[in-house]
XYZ file of C-alpha atoms in Angstrom:
338
model
C 19.711 14.162 -9.143
C 17.574 17.264 -9.333
C 14.230 17.342 -7.528
C 11.393 19.813 -7.931
C 10.501 21.540 -4.673
C 10.410 24.996 -3.107
C 12.190 23.982 0.076
C 12.824 20.680 1.813
C 10.721 21.817 4.757
C 7.714 22.552 2.521
C 7.694 19.331 0.489
C 4.703 17.627 2.203
C 2.647 20.800 2.555
C 3.175 22.014 -1.008
C 2.263 18.552 -2.271
C -0.969 18.583 -0.264
C -1.758 22.101 -1.504
C -1.504 20.905 -5.093
C -3.551 17.780 -4.450
C -6.432 19.633 -2.806
C -6.342 22.239 -5.579
C -6.593 19.483 -8.201
C -9.640 17.750 -6.671
C -11.608 20.392 -4.721
C -14.912 18.615 -5.255
C -13.688 15.384 -3.673
C -11.122 16.348 -1.058
C -10.555 18.810 1.752
C -7.747 19.705 4.091
C -8.472 19.047 7.740
C -8.265 21.445 10.651
C -4.827 19.862 11.075
C -3.195 20.826 7.724
C -1.526 17.433 7.319
C -4.918 15.699 7.212
C -6.277 14.997 3.737
C -9.893 13.870 4.032
C -12.997 13.300 2.001
C -14.864 16.540 1.476
C -18.239 14.926 2.144
C -17.725 12.661 5.135
C -20.312 10.009 5.969
C -18.540 9.031 9.180
C -20.675 11.389 11.253
C -23.778 9.629 9.903
C -23.072 6.055 10.938
C -20.224 4.966 8.655
C -17.063 3.491 10.179
C -14.083 5.697 9.330
C -11.013 4.251 7.609
C -7.734 6.170 8.012
C -3.985 5.742 7.803
C -0.985 7.838 8.769
C 2.220 7.468 6.779
C 5.296 9.293 5.593
C 5.194 10.971 2.193
C 7.453 10.201 -0.728
C 5.629 7.041 -1.780
C 2.721 8.585 -3.676
C 0.111 7.957 -4.849
C -0.210 5.702 -1.779
C -1.876 6.648 0.562
C -2.992 10.219 -0.043
C -4.184 9.361 -3.548
C -6.532 6.725 -2.147
C -8.721 9.109 -0.126
C -12.235 9.123 -1.505
C -15.612 7.419 -1.559
C -15.211 3.662 -1.319
C -11.682 3.868 0.041
C -10.009 5.973 2.744
C -11.826 8.673 4.668
C -8.562 10.340 5.606
C -4.787 10.216 5.392
C -2.491 11.873 7.905
C 0.650 12.804 5.978
C 4.051 12.716 7.647
C 7.358 14.149 6.516
C 9.353 12.497 3.737
C 9.852 8.821 4.622
C 8.844 9.550 8.239
C 5.699 8.498 10.071
C 3.489 11.325 11.356
C 3.569 11.872 15.082
C 1.027 10.271 17.384
C -0.431 13.716 18.043
C -0.975 14.356 14.328
C -2.624 10.970 13.834
C -4.831 11.575 16.863
C -5.914 14.960 15.463
C -6.927 13.242 12.227
C -8.833 10.532 14.064
C -10.628 13.094 16.216
C -11.792 15.072 13.183
C -12.997 12.149 11.099
C -14.302 9.560 13.585
C -18.011 9.404 14.390
C -20.159 7.209 16.637
C -19.526 4.129 14.465
C -15.808 4.294 15.258
C -12.712 4.106 13.100
C -10.274 1.535 11.795
C -6.722 2.915 11.831
C -4.607 1.091 9.278
C -0.942 0.723 10.264
C 1.637 -0.542 7.793
C 4.199 -2.495 9.765
C 7.231 -0.228 9.962
C 8.659 0.698 13.341
C 7.730 4.385 13.440
C 4.287 3.781 11.966
C 3.540 1.063 14.520
C 4.727 3.051 17.534
C 2.966 6.292 16.592
C -0.167 4.632 15.209
C -0.755 2.510 18.314
C -0.087 5.501 20.567
C -2.610 7.595 18.615
C -5.222 4.845 18.839
C -4.758 4.700 22.613
C -5.056 8.482 22.861
C -8.292 8.346 20.883
C -9.665 5.559 23.050
C -8.846 7.586 26.156
C -10.992 10.363 24.674
C -13.927 7.979 24.214
C -13.488 7.275 20.500
C -13.954 3.712 19.292
C -10.711 3.433 17.335
C -9.279 0.017 16.505
C -5.832 -0.341 14.903
C -5.233 -2.914 12.171
C -1.629 -3.900 11.538
C -0.786 -4.653 7.889
C 2.099 -6.848 6.719
C 2.774 -8.964 3.621
C 6.465 -8.829 2.571
C 7.783 -12.415 2.630
C 11.411 -11.257 2.364
C 11.403 -9.493 5.731
C 10.709 -12.464 8.031
C 10.493 -16.222 7.496
C 7.378 -18.307 7.117
C 5.774 -18.819 10.515
C 6.778 -15.308 11.622
C 4.313 -13.410 9.460
C 3.552 -10.865 12.185
C 7.175 -9.685 12.013
C 6.961 -8.861 8.299
C 6.950 -5.392 6.760
C 3.994 -3.798 5.084
C 4.452 -3.659 1.317
C 2.324 -3.089 -1.785
C -0.061 -5.942 -0.969
C -1.525 -3.793 1.797
C -3.481 -2.081 -0.979
C -5.804 -5.082 -0.987
C -6.793 -4.123 2.564
C -7.262 -0.448 1.678
C -9.677 -1.234 -1.133
C -11.595 -4.145 0.342
C -12.122 -2.523 3.738
C -12.902 0.809 2.099
C -15.684 -0.742 0.028
C -16.966 -2.758 2.978
C -17.123 0.311 5.218
C -18.906 2.228 2.456
C -21.452 -0.584 2.311
C -22.148 -0.226 6.044
C -20.061 -2.994 7.610
C -19.489 -2.543 11.337
C -16.123 -2.026 12.973
C -15.643 -5.507 14.433
C -16.521 -7.152 11.138
C -14.119 -4.820 9.334
C -11.255 -5.771 11.639
C -11.998 -9.474 11.071
C -12.217 -8.970 7.317
C -8.936 -7.056 7.287
C -7.176 -9.854 9.157
C -8.583 -12.380 6.683
C -7.365 -10.342 3.702
C -3.957 -9.996 5.349
C -3.621 -13.746 5.864
C -4.512 -14.345 2.200
C -1.914 -11.890 0.817
C 1.775 -12.269 0.023
C 4.261 -9.854 -1.617
C 7.833 -10.035 -2.897
C 9.732 -7.176 -4.526
C 12.808 -6.677 -6.668
C 14.879 -3.502 -7.153
C 17.106 -2.808 -10.152
C 18.162 0.838 -9.597
C 18.117 3.094 -6.514
C 15.943 6.114 -5.902
C 17.242 9.458 -4.687
C 16.245 10.883 -1.316
C 14.635 14.334 -1.667
C 16.176 15.281 1.666
C 19.800 14.346 1.025
C 19.965 14.295 -2.765
C 21.854 11.008 -2.460
C 21.175 7.495 -3.718
C 19.248 5.412 -1.194
C 21.434 2.355 -1.833
C 23.992 1.115 -4.334
C 23.698 -1.871 -6.643
C 26.007 -3.151 -9.379
C 24.627 -2.852 -12.903
C 24.489 -6.621 -13.320
C 22.587 -7.373 -10.092
C 19.015 -7.257 -8.831
C 18.026 -6.813 -5.168
C 15.357 -9.282 -4.035
C 13.081 -8.086 -1.257
C 14.051 -4.422 -1.172
C 11.841 -2.440 1.223
C 10.080 0.815 0.431
C 12.760 2.861 2.222
C 15.703 0.984 0.735
C 15.767 -1.646 3.487
C 17.622 -4.812 2.460
C 15.761 -7.963 1.564
C 16.814 -11.572 1.197
C 19.716 -11.101 -1.200
C 20.817 -10.437 -4.739
C 20.620 -12.177 -8.094
C 22.454 -11.586 -11.304
C 20.460 -9.711 -13.925
C 18.572 -12.186 -16.085
C 15.628 -12.309 -18.490
C 12.477 -11.101 -16.743
C 10.891 -14.510 -17.327
C 13.523 -16.144 -15.105
C 13.218 -13.446 -12.434
C 9.423 -13.732 -12.338
C 9.663 -17.541 -12.253
C 11.892 -17.262 -9.175
C 9.687 -14.691 -7.434
C 6.452 -16.552 -8.193
C 7.931 -19.787 -6.876
C 9.020 -18.055 -3.661
C 5.559 -16.583 -3.133
C 3.789 -19.878 -3.784
C 6.144 -21.726 -1.466
C 5.231 -19.276 1.294
C 1.483 -19.462 0.572
C 0.609 -22.411 -1.681
C -2.322 -21.847 -4.047
C -4.202 -24.876 -5.327
C -4.975 -25.235 -9.008
C -8.373 -23.772 -9.806
C -8.206 -21.131 -7.043
C -9.028 -17.653 -8.459
C -6.208 -15.295 -7.495
C -5.788 -11.532 -7.819
C -2.339 -10.399 -8.960
C -0.940 -6.955 -8.165
C 2.168 -5.852 -10.059
C 3.372 -2.623 -8.466
C 6.065 -0.383 -9.903
C 8.605 1.148 -7.537
C 8.475 4.572 -9.222
C 11.039 4.423 -12.019
C 9.669 1.411 -13.891
C 7.725 1.902 -17.112
C 4.305 0.480 -17.846
C 5.933 -1.424 -20.702
C 8.072 -3.250 -18.138
C 5.246 -3.790 -15.642
C 2.985 -5.314 -18.282
C 5.834 -7.594 -19.315
C 6.148 -8.705 -15.685
C 2.412 -9.353 -15.458
C 2.519 -11.363 -18.678
C 5.164 -13.625 -17.166
C 3.147 -14.037 -13.959
C 0.120 -14.988 -16.070
C 2.204 -17.655 -17.822
C 3.338 -19.048 -14.479
C -0.255 -19.186 -13.281
C -1.501 -20.815 -16.463
C 1.151 -23.520 -16.147
C -0.056 -24.220 -12.600
C -3.770 -24.072 -13.427
C -4.379 -20.954 -11.276
C -6.939 -18.478 -12.707
C -5.624 -14.897 -12.587
C -8.519 -12.449 -12.100
C -9.098 -8.694 -11.744
C -5.435 -7.602 -11.699
C -3.963 -4.276 -10.666
C -0.908 -3.142 -12.629
C 0.858 0.191 -12.212
C 3.023 2.320 -9.929
C 1.044 2.977 -6.750
C 3.374 2.384 -3.793
C 6.593 4.045 -4.900
C 10.023 5.038 -3.638
C 10.748 8.131 -5.695
C 12.407 7.006 -8.967
C 13.618 3.615 -7.722
C 13.572 1.068 -10.522
C 11.906 -2.215 -9.725
C 8.592 -3.855 -8.948
C 6.777 -6.133 -6.559
C 4.372 -8.995 -7.133
C 1.481 -9.528 -4.723
C -1.049 -12.370 -4.649
C -4.465 -12.392 -2.977
C -6.709 -15.458 -2.859
C -10.060 -13.748 -2.234
C -13.323 -15.066 -0.935
C -16.359 -14.091 -3.039
C -17.074 -11.292 -0.543
C -13.521 -9.937 -0.812
C -13.638 -10.086 -4.595
C -16.903 -8.145 -4.730
C -15.423 -5.406 -2.546
C -12.191 -5.420 -4.580
C -14.215 -4.776 -7.749
C -16.614 -2.255 -6.182
C -16.660 1.277 -7.647
C -14.930 4.134 -5.851
C -14.063 7.813 -6.261
C -10.448 7.990 -5.046
C -8.379 9.974 -7.576
C -5.354 7.682 -7.883
C -6.660 4.185 -7.210
C -7.425 2.344 -10.458
C -10.816 0.977 -11.378
C -10.634 -2.788 -11.125
C -12.107 -4.779 -13.989
C -14.085 -7.945 -13.361
C -12.548 -9.845 -16.265
C -9.042 -10.284 -17.632
C -8.827 -9.434 -21.330
């Protein structure tokens, strides 16, 4: 499949060039060119910084979420590759002020190794940097081994809630505690129907028969829990919802936020159909679905598929989830359904 780029080596940098050019009033490039940061930082004036380093190729996450009320900075790695510890440290050093920084780390091996190393480097330089590991994919490790799970689309609950809380002046220790609470209240399960194409190799990232669906596919094409025959979306969503609720039961009457995330090659028509089926499942169980997020935000090029994430928020979490922001590619969350 054809891809649009100048050269494989320039993919991340040309992308950042275009992004900064599109939003010059909101964003700036750091002294380290792979750092995308808020143009008007408040972190030098008492606000805790919120950053993440991650490989590119999954946009708009995370670069598109830099802005007031969300991330203060994103350190961008190569395609599907975590940025080095040195790059992450450079980003932390530029953005972190006296209030410290929370470094978000989505649980993938390279991200964990380099993120933790960068946090230690920053601490050695006297910066109050605390890493927060994010994980939510129920297909990647069994119940009871949640800390071994991969980070998936449900991590966006942490981005938004901690971003709003930091903007409101919450301190670093409270932010870490809040992030852990959001993490424990979140579950995600994905399904893939067609593969994406790697920009680096030009090859399919996996193969899948036309009459099968992958359950639990990771953001880099990692395998999940197995395959199912293609079926009406109502049956697929019934299965996925049941799996999620078995992993984290939700009592009737518990307000729950639903995130339906497209993998990159799935239309809004399809994603809204998926959400409609989730809403039916919730209604049958007496679970109120509130303030949803529906769209393609954590993507794998043109991979066809979607994930479903649930969050059972406290009133504080819900207020931060709904809080306004100025990040270009994070949606504005509505307080009511319908």
